[in-house]
Short mmCIF file of C-alpha atoms in Angstrom, two decimals:
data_model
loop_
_atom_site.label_atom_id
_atom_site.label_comp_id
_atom_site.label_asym_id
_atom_site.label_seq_id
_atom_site.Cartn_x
_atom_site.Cartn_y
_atom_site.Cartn_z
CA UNK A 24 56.81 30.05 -29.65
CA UNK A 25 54.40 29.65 -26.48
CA UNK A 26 52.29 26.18 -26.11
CA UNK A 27 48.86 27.51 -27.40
CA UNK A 28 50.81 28.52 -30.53
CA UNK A 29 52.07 25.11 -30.80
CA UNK A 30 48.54 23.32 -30.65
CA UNK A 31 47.39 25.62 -33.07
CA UNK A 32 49.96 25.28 -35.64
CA UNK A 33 49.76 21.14 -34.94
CA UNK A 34 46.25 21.10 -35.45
CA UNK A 35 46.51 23.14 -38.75
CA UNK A 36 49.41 20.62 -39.77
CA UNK A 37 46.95 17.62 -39.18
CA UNK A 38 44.03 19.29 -40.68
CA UNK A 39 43.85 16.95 -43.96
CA UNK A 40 44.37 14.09 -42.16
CA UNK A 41 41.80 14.37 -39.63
CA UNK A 42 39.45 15.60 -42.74
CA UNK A 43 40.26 12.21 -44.29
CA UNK A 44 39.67 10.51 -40.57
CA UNK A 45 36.15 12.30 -39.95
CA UNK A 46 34.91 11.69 -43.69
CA UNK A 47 35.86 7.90 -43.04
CA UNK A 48 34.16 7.57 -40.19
CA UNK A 49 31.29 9.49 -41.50
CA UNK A 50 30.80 7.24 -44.30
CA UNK A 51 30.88 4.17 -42.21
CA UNK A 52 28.24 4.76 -40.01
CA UNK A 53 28.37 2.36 -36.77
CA UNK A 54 25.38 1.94 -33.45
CA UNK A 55 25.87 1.75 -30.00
CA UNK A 56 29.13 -0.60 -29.00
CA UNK A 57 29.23 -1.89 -32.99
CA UNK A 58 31.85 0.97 -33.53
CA UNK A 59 34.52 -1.41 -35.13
CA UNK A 60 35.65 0.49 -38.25
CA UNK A 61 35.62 3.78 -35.89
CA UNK A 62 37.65 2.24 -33.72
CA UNK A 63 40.32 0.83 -35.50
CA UNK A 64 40.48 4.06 -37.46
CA UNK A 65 41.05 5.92 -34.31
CA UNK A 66 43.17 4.01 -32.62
CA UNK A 67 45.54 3.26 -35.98
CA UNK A 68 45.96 7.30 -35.97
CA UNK A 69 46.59 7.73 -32.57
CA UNK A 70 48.96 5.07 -32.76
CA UNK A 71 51.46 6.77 -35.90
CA UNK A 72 51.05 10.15 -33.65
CA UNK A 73 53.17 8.66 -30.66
CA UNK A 74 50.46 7.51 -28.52
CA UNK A 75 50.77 4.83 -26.23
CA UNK A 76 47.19 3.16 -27.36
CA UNK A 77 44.94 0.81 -25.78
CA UNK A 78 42.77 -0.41 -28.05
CA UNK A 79 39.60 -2.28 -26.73
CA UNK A 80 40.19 -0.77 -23.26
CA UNK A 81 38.16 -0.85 -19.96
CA UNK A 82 36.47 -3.84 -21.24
CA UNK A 83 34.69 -2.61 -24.20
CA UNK A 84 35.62 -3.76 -27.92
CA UNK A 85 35.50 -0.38 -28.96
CA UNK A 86 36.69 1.62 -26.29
CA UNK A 87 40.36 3.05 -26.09
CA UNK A 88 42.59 4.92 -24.43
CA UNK A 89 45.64 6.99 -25.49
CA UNK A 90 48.45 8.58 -23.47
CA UNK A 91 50.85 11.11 -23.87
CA UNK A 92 52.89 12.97 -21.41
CA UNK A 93 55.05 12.81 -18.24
CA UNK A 94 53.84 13.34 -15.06
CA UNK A 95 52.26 16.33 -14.07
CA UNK A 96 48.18 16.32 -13.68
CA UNK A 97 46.81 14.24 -15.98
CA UNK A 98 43.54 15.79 -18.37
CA UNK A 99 41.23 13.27 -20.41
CA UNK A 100 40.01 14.88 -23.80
CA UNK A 101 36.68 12.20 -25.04
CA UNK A 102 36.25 10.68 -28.42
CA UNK A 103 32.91 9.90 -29.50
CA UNK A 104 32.57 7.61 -32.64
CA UNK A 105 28.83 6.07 -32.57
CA UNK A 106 25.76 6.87 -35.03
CA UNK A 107 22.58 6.85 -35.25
CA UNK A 108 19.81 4.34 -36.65
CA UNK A 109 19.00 5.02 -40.49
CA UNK A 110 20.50 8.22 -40.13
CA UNK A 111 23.77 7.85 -39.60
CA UNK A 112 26.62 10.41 -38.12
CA UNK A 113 23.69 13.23 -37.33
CA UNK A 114 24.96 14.28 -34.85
CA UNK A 115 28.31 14.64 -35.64
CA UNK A 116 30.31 12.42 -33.93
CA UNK A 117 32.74 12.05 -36.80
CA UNK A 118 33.49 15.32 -35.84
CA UNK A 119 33.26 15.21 -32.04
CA UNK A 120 35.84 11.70 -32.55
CA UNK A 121 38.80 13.83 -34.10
CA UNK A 122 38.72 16.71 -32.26
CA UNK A 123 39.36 14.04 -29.39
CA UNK A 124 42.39 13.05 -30.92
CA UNK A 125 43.49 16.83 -32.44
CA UNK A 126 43.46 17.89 -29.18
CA UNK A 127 45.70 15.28 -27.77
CA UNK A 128 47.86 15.78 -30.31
CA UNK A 129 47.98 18.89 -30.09
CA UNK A 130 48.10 19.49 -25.63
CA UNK A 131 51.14 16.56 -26.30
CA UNK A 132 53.25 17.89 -28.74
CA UNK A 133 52.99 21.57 -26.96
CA UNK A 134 53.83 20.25 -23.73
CA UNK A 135 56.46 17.70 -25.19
CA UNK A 136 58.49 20.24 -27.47
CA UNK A 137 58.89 22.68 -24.31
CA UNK A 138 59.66 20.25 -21.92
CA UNK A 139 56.74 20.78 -19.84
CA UNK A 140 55.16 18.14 -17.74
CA UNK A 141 51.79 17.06 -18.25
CA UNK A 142 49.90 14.16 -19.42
CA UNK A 143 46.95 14.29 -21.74
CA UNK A 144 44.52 10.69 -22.24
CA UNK A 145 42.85 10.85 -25.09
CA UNK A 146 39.32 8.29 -24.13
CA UNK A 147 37.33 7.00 -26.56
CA UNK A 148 33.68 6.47 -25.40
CA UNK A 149 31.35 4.25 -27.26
CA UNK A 150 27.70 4.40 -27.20
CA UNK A 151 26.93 7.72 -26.46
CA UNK A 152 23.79 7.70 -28.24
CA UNK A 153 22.52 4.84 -25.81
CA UNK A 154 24.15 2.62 -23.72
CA UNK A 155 26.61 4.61 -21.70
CA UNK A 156 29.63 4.03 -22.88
CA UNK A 157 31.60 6.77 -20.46
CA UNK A 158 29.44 5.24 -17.68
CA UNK A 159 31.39 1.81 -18.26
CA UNK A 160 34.65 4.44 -18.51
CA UNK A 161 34.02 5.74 -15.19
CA UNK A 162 32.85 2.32 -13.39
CA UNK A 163 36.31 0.65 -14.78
CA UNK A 164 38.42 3.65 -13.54
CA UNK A 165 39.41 5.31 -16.20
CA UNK A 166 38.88 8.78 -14.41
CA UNK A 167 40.31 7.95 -11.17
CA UNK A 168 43.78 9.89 -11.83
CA UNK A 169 42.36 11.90 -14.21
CA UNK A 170 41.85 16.04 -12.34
CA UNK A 171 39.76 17.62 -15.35
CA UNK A 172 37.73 16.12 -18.69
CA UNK A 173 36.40 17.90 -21.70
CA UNK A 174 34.58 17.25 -25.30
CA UNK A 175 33.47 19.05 -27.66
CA UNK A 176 30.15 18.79 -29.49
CA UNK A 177 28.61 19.98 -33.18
CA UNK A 178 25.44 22.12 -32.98
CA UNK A 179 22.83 24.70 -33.21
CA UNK A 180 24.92 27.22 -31.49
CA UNK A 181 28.04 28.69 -29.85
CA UNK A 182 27.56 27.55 -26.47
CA UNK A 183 29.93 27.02 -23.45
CA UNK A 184 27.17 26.14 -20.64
CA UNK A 185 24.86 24.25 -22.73
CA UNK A 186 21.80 23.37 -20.61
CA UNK A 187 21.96 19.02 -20.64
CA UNK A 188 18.91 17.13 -19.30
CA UNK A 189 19.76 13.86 -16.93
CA UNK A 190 17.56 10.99 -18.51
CA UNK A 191 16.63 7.91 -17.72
CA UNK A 192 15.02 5.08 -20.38
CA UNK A 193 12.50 2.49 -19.69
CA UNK A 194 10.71 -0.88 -21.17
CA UNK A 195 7.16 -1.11 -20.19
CA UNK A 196 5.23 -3.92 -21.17
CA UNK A 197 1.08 -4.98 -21.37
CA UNK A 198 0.05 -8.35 -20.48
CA UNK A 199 -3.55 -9.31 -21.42
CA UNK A 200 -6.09 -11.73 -23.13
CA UNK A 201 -6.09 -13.20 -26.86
CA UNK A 202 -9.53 -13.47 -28.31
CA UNK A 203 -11.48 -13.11 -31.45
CA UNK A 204 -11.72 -9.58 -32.55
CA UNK A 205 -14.91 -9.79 -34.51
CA UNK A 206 -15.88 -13.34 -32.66
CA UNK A 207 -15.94 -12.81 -29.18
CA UNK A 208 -14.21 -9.31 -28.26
CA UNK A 209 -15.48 -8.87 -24.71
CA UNK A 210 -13.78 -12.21 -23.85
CA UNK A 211 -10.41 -9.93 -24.44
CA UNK A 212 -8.01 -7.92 -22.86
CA UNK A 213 -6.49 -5.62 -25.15
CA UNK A 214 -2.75 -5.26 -24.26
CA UNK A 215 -2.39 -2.44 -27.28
CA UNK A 216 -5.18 -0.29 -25.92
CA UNK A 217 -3.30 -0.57 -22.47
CA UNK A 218 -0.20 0.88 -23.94
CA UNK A 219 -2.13 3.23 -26.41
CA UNK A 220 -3.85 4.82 -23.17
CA UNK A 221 -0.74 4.81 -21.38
CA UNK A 222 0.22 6.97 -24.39
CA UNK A 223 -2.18 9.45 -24.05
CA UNK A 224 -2.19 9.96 -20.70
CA UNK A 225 1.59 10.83 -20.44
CA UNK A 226 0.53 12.93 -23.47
CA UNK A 227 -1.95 14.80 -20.93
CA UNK A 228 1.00 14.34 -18.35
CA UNK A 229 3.12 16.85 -20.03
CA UNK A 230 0.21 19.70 -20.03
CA UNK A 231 1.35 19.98 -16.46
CA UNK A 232 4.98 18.86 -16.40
CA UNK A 233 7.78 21.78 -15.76
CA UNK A 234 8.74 23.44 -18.70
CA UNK A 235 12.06 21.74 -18.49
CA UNK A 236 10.67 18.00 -18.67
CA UNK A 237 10.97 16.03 -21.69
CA UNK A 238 9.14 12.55 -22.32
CA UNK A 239 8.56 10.71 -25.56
CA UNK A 240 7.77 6.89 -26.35
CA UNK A 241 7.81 4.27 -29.14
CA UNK A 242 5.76 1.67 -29.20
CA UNK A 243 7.78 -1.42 -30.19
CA UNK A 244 4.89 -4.60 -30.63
CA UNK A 245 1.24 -4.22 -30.57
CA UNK A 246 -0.11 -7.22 -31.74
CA UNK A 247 0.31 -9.90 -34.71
CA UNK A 248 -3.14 -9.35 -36.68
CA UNK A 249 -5.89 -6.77 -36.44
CA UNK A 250 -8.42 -9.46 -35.55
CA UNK A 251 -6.37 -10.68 -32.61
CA UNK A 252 -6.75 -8.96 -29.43
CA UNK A 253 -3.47 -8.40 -28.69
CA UNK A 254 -2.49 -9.78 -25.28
CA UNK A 255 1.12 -8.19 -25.70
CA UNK A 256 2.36 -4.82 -26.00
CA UNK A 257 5.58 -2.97 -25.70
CA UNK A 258 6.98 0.43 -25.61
CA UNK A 259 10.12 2.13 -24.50
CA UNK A 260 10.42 5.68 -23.16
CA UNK A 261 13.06 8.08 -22.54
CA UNK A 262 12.23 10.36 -19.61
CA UNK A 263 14.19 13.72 -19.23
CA UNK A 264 14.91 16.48 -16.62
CA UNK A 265 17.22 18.63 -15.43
CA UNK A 266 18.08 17.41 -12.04
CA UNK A 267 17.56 13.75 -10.63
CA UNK A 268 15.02 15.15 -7.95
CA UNK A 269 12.74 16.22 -10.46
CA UNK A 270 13.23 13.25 -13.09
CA UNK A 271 12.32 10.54 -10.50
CA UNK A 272 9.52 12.71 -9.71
CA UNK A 273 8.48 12.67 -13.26
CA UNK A 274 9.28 8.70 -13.37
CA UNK A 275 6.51 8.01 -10.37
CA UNK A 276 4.17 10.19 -12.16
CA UNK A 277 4.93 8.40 -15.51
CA UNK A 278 4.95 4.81 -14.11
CA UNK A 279 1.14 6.25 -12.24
CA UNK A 280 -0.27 6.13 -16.36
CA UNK A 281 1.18 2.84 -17.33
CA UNK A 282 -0.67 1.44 -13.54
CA UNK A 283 -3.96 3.71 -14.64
CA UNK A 284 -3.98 2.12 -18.05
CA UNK A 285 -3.69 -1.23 -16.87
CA UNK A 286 -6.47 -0.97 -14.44
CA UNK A 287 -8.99 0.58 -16.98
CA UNK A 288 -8.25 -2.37 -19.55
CA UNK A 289 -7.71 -5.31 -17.32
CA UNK A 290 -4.33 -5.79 -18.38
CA UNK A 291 -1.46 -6.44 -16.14
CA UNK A 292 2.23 -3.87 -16.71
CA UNK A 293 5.75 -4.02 -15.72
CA UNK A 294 8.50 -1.59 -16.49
CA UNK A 295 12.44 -2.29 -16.91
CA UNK A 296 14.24 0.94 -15.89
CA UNK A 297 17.80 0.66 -17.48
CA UNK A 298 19.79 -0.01 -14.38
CA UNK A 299 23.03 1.60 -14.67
CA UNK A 300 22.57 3.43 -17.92
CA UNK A 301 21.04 6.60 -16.49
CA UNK A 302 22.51 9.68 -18.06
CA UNK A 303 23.17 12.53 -15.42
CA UNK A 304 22.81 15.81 -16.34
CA UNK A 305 25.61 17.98 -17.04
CA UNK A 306 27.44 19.93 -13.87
CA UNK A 307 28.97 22.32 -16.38
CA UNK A 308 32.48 23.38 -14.62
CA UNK A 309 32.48 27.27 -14.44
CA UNK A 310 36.46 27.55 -14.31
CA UNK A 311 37.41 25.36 -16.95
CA UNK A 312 34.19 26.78 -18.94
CA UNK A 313 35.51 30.60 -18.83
CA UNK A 314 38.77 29.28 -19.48
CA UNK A 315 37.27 27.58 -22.84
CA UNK A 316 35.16 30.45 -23.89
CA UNK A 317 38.14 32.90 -23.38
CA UNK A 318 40.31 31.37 -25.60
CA UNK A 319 37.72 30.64 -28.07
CA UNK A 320 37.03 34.80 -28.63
CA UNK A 321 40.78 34.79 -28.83
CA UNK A 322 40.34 32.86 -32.16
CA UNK A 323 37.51 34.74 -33.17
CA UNK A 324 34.17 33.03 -31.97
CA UNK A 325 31.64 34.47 -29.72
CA UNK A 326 29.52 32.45 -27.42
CA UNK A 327 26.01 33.64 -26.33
CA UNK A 328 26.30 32.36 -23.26
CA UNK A 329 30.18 33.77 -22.53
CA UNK A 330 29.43 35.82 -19.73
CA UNK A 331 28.10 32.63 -17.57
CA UNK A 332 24.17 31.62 -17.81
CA UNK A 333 23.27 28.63 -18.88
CA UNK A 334 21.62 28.30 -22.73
CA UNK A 335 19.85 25.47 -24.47
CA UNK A 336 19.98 22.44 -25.77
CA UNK A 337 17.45 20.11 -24.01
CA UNK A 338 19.64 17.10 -24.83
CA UNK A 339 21.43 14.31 -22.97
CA UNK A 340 24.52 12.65 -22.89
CA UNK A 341 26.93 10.41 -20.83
CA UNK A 342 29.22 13.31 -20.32
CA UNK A 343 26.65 14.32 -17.63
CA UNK A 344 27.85 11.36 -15.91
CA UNK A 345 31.27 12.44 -16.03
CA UNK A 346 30.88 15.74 -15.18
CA UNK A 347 30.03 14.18 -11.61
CA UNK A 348 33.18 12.73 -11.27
CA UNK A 349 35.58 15.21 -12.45
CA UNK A 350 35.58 18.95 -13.38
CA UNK A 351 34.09 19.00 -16.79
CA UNK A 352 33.04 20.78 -19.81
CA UNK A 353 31.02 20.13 -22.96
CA UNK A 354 30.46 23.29 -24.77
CA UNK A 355 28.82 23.25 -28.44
CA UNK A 356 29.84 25.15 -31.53
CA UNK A 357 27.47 25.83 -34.50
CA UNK A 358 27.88 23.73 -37.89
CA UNK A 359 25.76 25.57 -40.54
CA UNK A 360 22.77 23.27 -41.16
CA UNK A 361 19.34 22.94 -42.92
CA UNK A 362 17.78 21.49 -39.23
CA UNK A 363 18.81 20.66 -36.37
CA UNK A 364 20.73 17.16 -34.79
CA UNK A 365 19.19 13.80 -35.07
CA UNK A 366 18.07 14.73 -38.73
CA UNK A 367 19.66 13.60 -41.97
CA UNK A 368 20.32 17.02 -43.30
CA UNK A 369 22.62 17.38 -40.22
CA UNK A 370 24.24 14.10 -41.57
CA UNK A 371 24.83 15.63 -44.76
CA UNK A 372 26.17 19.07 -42.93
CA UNK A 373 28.88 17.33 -40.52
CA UNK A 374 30.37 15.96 -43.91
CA UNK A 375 30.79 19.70 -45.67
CA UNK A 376 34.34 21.33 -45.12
CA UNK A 377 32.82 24.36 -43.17
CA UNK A 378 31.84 21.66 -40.64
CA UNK A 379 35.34 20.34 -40.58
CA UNK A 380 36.91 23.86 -40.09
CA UNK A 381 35.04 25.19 -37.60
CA UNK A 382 35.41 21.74 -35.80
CA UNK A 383 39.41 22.65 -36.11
CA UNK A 384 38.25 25.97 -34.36
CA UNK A 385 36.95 24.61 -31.18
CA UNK A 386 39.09 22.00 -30.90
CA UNK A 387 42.11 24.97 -30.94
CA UNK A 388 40.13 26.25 -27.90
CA UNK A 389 39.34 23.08 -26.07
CA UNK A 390 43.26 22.38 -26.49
CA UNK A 391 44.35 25.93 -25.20
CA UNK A 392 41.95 25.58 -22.38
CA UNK A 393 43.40 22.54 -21.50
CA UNK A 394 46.75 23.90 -21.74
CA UNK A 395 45.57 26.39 -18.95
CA UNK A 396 44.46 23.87 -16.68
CA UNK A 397 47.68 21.73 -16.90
CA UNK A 398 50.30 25.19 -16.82
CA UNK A 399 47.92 26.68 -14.07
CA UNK A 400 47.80 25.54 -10.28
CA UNK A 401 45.20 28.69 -9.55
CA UNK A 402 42.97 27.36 -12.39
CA UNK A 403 43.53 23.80 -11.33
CA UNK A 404 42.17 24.62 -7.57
CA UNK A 405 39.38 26.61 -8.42
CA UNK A 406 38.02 24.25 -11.01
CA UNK A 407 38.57 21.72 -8.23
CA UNK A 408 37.27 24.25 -5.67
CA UNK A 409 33.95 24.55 -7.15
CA UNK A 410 33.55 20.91 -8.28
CA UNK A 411 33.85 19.95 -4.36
CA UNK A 412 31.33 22.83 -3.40
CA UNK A 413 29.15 21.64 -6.36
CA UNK A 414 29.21 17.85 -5.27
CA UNK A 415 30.17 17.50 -1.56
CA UNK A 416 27.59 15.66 0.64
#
């Protein structure tokens, strides 16, 4: 029996129990570094399958790492376990947190069983869905004797190059005047019609802003009582595009309508850029991603994008980051939905059994692929060949 055939069948064996695992984790939906019950979930299963587990690793509660393996290059597989606000898991990271640990399981006991060396680390990576959490991975060292990474992520499509915006996320705040509004407005300066002008103009802003630019705000406080003037406002904004040239271009030309708006009220601004939490975008790895998509059609599933080009999704995420320290991959596979992520009907579809098994599909590929890179030297240099031609200086 060859290694790919013994992830496969180990992956079918655990199929129940990593239902039972995503459906828990599903229905105990947990924010950005609050990822307790995911955690301990994870890291209990890891555990009974032979890991050697780290819980609470690289100084995060509800990070972790697991090992298996002996020597050999080393390749990290991510976890992610974090929801969202009021809408819980929709975007599938129940999903996305056990094919982590399926493929693990399943690179481990292949290379284990034929006495093959190789080491696979199984990371789990809070706060995806803000806060970096694999930014924190990468500043404590968890990739530094790590050659390759890859995850896996539920979506609209089948799609190995998936087209991932860098981002960066901001706090800008209005200072102005209280007064009477009915009593004495003109002695006012309004710190909500700062921020509400600021809002239109980036509105305006993104008339001429490439095609590939994303921006989008909420406004957080604007005032106590409508007959207040408001002398505080505050907003947050996440800014996207799909190199860092062009997003701190589009920062300057953001952070030129919060100074406008505060001129043409009176007001005075200030912005809080989130130091250390920008996402990069994603340096999709063209070896490991063929390598992926290959043995994906070998169990059946097409990609769109499987002859190379890069497709949508217009999204971000801290695998960017890592992508820019390692050779990486993130492809996408298609859940059948009612919408699309970040919506409760997505919720409801990374719960349904189709979800689950077509999860199991991808996660056979992202473990054969990884298979490849460990059993491979050619594969291992010229994933490593065009990751230094991609990011030398």
């Amino acid at each position: 029996m060859s290694l790919w055939e013994i992830a496969s069948q180990t992956i079918d064996a655990s199929s129940e129990s990593l239902r039972a695992l995503s459906l828990d984790i599903h229905a105990h939906p947990e924010e950005n570094y609050e990822e307790v019950h995911a955690h301990a979930a994870l890291t209990s299963w890891l555990t009974d399958a032979g890991f050697d587990v780290t819980p609470s690793a690289y100084g995060m509660d509800t990070a972790f790492e697991a090992t298996r393996g002996t020597g050999g290059p080393t390749i990290a597989v991510l976890s992610e376990y974090d929801a969202l606000p009021g809408i819980g898991h929709a975007c599938g990271h129940n999903l996305i947190a056990i094919s982590g640990v399926a493929a693990g399981l399943a690179v481990a006991e292949a290379l284990e069983r034929e006495g093959v060396e190789g080491t696979v680390r199984v990371l789990g990576s809070p706060a995806e869905e803000g806060g970096g959490g694999k930014i924190r991975l990468i500043d404590e060292g968890a990739f530094e004797d790590v050659g390759a990474a890859m995850m896996i992520h539920p979506g609209t499509g089948n799609i190995i190059y998936p087209f991932v915006l860098a981002i960066d996320t901001c706090f800008v705040e209005f200072r102005g005047k209280n007064a009477h509004a009915a009593g004495a407005p003109w002695e006012g300066h309004n710190a909500l019609d700062a921020l509400v002008l600021a809002y239109q103009a980036i509105g305006l802003l993104r008339q001429q802003a490439h095609p590939t630019v994303r921006i989008h705000g909420k406004i957080h406080h604007g005032g106590e009582k409508p007959n207040i003037i408001p002398d505080y406002a505050q907003a947050e904004f996440y800014v996207r595009a799909p190199y860092e040239e062009r997003l701190d271009d589009t920062i300057k030309r953001v952070e030129d309508c919060f100074a406008g708006a505060a001129q043409a009220t009176g007001c005075e601004w200030s912005v809080d850029w989130q130091a250390g939490e920008r996402y990069s975008n994603m340096a999709n790895n063209g070896p490991l991603a063929e390598a992926y998509g290959r043995r994906w059609q070998d169990l059946g599933v097409t990609a769109a994008d499987l002859d190379g080009g890069i497709q949508g999704s217009f999204g971000s995420t801290d695998m960017g980051n890592v992508s820019h320290v390692v050779p990486s991959i993130h492809p996408m596979y298609l859940i059948p939905h009612e919408s699309g992520n970040h919506t409760p009907q997505f919720t409801a579809a990374a719960a349904t059994d189709e979800g689950h098994q077509l999860t199991l599909t991808a996660t056979k590929a992202m473990a054969h692929a990884a298979l490849d890179w460990l059993t491979d030297p050619e594969l291992r240099d010229r994933a490593l060949a065009e990751f230094e031609a991609t990011h030398g200086d």
